[in-house]
Short mmCIF file of C-alpha atoms in Angstrom, two decimals:
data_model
loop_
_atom_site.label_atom_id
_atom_site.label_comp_id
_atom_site.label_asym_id
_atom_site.label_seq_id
_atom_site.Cartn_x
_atom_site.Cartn_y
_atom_site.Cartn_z
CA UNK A 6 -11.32 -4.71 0.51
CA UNK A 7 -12.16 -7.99 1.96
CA UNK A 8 -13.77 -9.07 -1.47
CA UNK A 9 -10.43 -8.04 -2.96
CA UNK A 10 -8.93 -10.70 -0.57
CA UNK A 11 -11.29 -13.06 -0.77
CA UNK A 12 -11.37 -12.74 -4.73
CA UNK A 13 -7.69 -12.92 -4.51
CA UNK A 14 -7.32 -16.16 -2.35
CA UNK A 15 -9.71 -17.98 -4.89
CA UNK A 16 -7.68 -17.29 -7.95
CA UNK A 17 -5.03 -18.40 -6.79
CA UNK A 18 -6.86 -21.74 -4.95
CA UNK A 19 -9.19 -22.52 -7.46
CA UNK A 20 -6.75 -22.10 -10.32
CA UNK A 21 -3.13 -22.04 -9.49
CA UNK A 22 -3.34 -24.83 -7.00
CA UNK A 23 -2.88 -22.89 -3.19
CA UNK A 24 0.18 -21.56 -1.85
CA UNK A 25 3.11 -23.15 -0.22
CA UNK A 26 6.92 -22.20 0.34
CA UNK A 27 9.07 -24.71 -0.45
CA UNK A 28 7.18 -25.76 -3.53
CA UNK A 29 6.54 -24.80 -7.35
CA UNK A 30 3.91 -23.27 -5.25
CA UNK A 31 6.39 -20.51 -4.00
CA UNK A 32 5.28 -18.06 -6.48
CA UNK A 33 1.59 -17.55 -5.51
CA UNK A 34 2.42 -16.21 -2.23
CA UNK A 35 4.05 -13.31 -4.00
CA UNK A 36 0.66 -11.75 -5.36
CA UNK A 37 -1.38 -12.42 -2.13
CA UNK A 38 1.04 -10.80 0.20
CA UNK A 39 1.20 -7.79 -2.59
CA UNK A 40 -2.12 -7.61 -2.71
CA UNK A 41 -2.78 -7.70 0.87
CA UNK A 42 0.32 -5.60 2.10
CA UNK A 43 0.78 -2.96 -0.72
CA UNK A 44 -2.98 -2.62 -1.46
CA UNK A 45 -5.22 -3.86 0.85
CA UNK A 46 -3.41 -2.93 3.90
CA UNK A 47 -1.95 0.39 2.70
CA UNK A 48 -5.21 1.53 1.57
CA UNK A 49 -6.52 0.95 5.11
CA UNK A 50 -3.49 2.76 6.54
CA UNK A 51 -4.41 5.86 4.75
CA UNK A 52 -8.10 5.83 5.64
CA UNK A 53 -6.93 5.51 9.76
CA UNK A 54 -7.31 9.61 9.78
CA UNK A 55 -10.72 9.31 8.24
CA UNK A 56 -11.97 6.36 9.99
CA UNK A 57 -11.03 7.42 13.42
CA UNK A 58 -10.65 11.05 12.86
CA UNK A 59 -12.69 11.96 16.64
CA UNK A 60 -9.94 9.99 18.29
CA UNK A 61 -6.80 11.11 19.77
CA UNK A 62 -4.40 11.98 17.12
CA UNK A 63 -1.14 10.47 19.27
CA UNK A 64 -2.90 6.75 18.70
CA UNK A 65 -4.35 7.35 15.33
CA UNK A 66 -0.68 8.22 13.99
CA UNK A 67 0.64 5.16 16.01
CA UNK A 68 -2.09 3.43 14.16
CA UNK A 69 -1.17 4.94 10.62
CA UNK A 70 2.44 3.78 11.25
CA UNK A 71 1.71 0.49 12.23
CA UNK A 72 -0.71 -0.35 9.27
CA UNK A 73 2.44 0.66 7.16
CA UNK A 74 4.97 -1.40 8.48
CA UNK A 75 3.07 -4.09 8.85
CA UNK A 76 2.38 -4.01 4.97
CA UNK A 77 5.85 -3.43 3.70
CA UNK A 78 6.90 -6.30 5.73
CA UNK A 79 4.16 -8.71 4.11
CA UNK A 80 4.84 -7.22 0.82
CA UNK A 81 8.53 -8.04 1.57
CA UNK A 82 7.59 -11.49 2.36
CA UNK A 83 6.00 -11.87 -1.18
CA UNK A 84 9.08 -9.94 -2.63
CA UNK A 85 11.28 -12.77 -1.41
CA UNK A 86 8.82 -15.17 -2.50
CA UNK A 87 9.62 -14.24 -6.34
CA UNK A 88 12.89 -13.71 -6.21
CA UNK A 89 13.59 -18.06 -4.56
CA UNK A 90 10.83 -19.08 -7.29
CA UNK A 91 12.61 -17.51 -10.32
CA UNK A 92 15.71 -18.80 -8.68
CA UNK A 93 14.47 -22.03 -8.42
CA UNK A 94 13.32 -22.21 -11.68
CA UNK A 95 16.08 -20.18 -13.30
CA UNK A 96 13.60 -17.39 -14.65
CA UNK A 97 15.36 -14.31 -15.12
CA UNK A 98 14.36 -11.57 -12.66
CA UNK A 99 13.67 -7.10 -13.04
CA UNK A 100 13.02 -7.45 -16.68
CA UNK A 101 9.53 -6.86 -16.92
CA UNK A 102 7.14 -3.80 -16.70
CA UNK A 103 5.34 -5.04 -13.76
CA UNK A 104 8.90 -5.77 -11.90
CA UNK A 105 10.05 -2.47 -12.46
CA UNK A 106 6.61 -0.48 -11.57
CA UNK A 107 6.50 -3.21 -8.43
CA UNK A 108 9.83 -2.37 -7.63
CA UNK A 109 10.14 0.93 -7.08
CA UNK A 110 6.46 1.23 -5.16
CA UNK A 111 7.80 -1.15 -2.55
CA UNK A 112 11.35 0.95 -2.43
CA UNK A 113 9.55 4.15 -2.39
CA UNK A 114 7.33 3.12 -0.06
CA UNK A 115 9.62 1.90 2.51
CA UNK A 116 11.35 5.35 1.86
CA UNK A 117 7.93 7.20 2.88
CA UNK A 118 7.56 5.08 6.09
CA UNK A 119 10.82 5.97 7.00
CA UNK A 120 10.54 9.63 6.66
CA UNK A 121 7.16 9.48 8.03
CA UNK A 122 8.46 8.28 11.12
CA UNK A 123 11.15 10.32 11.27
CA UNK A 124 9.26 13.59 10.80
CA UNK A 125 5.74 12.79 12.52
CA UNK A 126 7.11 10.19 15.27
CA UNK A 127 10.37 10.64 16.47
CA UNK A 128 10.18 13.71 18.73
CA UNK A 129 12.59 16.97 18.34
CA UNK A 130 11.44 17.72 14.57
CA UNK A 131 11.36 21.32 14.37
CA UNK A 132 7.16 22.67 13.76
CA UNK A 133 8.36 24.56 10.76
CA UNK A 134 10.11 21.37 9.08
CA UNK A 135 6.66 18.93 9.93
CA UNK A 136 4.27 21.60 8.03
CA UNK A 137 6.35 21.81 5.50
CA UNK A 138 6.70 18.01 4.64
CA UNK A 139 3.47 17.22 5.22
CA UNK A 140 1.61 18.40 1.63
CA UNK A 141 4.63 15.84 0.36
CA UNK A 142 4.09 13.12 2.30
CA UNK A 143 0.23 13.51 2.29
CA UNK A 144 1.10 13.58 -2.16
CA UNK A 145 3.44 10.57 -2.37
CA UNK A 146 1.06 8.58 -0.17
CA UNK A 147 -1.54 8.88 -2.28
CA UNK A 148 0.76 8.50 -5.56
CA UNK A 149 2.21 5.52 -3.84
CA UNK A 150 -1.08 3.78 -3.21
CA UNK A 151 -2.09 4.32 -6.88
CA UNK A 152 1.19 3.04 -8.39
CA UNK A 153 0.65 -0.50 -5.78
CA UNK A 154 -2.56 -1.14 -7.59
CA UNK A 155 -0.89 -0.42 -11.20
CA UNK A 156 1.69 -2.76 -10.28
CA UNK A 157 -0.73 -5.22 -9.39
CA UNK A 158 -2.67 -4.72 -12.61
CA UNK A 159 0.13 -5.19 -14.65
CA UNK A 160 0.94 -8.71 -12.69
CA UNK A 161 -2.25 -9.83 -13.04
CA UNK A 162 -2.30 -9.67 -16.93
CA UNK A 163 1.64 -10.98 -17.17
CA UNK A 164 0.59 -13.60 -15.01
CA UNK A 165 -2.56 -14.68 -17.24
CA UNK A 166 -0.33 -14.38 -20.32
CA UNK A 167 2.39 -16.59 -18.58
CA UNK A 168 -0.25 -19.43 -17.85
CA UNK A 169 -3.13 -19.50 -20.09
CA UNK A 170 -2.21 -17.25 -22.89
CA UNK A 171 -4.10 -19.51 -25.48
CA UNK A 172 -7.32 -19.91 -23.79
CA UNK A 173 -6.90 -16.22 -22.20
CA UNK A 174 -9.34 -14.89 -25.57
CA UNK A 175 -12.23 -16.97 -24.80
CA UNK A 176 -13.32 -16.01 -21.63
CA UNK A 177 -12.12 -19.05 -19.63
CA UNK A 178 -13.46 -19.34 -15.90
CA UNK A 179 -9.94 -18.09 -14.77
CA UNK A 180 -9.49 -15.25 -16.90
CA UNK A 181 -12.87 -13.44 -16.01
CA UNK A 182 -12.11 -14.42 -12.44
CA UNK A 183 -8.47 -12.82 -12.54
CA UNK A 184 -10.02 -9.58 -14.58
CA UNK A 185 -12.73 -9.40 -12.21
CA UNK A 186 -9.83 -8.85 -9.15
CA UNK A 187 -8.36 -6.24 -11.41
CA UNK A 188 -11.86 -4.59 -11.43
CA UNK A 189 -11.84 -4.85 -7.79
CA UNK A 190 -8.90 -3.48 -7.70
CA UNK A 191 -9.31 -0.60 -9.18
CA UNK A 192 -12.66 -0.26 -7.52
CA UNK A 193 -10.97 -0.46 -3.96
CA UNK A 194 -8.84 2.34 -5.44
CA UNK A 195 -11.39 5.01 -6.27
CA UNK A 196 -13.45 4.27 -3.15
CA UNK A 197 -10.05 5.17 -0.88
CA UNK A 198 -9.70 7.98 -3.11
CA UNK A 199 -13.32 9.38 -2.85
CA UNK A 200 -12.51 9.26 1.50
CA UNK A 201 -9.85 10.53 1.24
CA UNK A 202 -11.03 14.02 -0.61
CA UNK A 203 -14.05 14.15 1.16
CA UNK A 204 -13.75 17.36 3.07
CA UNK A 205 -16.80 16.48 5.60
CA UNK A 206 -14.56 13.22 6.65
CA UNK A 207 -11.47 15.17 7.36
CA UNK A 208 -9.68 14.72 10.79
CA UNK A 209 -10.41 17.89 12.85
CA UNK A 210 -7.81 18.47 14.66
CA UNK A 211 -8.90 18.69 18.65
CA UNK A 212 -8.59 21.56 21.05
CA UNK A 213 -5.94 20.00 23.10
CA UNK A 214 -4.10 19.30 19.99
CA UNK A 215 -4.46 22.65 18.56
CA UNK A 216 -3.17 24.13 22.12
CA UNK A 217 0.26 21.40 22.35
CA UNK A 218 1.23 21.98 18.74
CA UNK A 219 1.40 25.66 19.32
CA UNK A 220 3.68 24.97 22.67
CA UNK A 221 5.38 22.73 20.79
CA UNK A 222 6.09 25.57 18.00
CA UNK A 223 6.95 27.87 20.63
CA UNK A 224 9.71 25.69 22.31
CA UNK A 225 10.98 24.66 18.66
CA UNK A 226 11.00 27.93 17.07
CA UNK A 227 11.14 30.19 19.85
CA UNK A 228 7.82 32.13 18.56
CA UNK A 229 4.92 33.14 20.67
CA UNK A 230 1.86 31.86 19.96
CA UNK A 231 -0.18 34.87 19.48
#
């Protein structure tokens, strides 16, 4: 993950001159706060239950949520970003693949946090209603995370195309660089993937949580827990 970054921040230093706001420069902060918030950052988010899985599962879910938020509102950031340096340089905007893919990961992934919150946070969700949302949200986390890095793929080659589409064939510095963070991408993709369906690195839950969450079922469904 932190080559990813690193890989990222010298594509876009090296070869498209740094970052900046109000600049032509405007536009490279839109793929490092994508990369960082809907990829690098998300994937972390959904190892938290892996990575601290002996801990107490009250501040490993605060964790979880945090991670989350704190990426949508970097990958907002980077949304904005776009949007003023199309503006700026009256490009039209939400008529590419990549915008479209892009797009609805960031909407449907604000859309997850929300209901993630709302089930797994706020208190007063009904036992029955959790364990039955779960298997989705567990699903379109996962589906989420893949479609970030897709997105990402797809504005990596539109952005190559965009800026060196005649030298793009012969292996320029640049375009072995930028392909090499798609590789990385994808590679920081399979490796979240392989934790997260290893078995042997699933959170057990603990006895003190197994004991609450079947008062909590009893005062929410009026059941007894035998």
């Amino acid at each position: 993950g932190l080559t990813l970054l690193a890989t990222t921040g010298a594509w876009l230093g090296r070869y498209r001159g740094g970052v900046a706001w109000h600049s032509p420069l405007q536009f490279n902060i839109h793929p490092l706060c994508m990369v960082l918030g809907m990829v690098f950052l998300q994937g972390d988010a959904l190892l938290v239950y892996r990575v601290f899985r002996h801990e107490a599962k009250r501040s490993t879910k605060a964790l979880h949520a945090l991670l989350h938020g704190l990426a949508l509102l970097i990958a907002l950031v980077g949304i904005i970003a776009v949007f003023e340096s199309h503006r700026t340089k009256g490009i039209p905007d939400m008529y590419s693949l990549h915008s479209w893919c892009g797009m609805a990961a960031f909407v449907l992934y604000l859309l997850q946090w929300l209901l993630g919150c709302g089930f797994f946070l706020l208190p007063g969700t009904s036992f029955s209603l959790r364990s039955r949302y779960k298997p989705h949200h567990v699903f379109f986390g996962i589906a989420l995370f893949v479609l970030s890095i897709i997105a990402c793929l797809l504005g990596i080659t539109e952005m190559l195309l965009f800026n060196i589409r005649d030298s793009y064939s012969l292996f320029v510095p640049e375009g072995v660089l930028a392909n090499t963070l798609g590789v990385l991408l994808v590679a920081f993709g399979l490796v979240v993937g392989y934790v997260l369906t290893r078995d042997d690195w699933k959170r057990p839950p603990l006895a003190e949580e197994l004991a609450l969450s079947m008062d909590f079922k009893t005062l929410t469904e009026g059941e007894s827990p035998g």
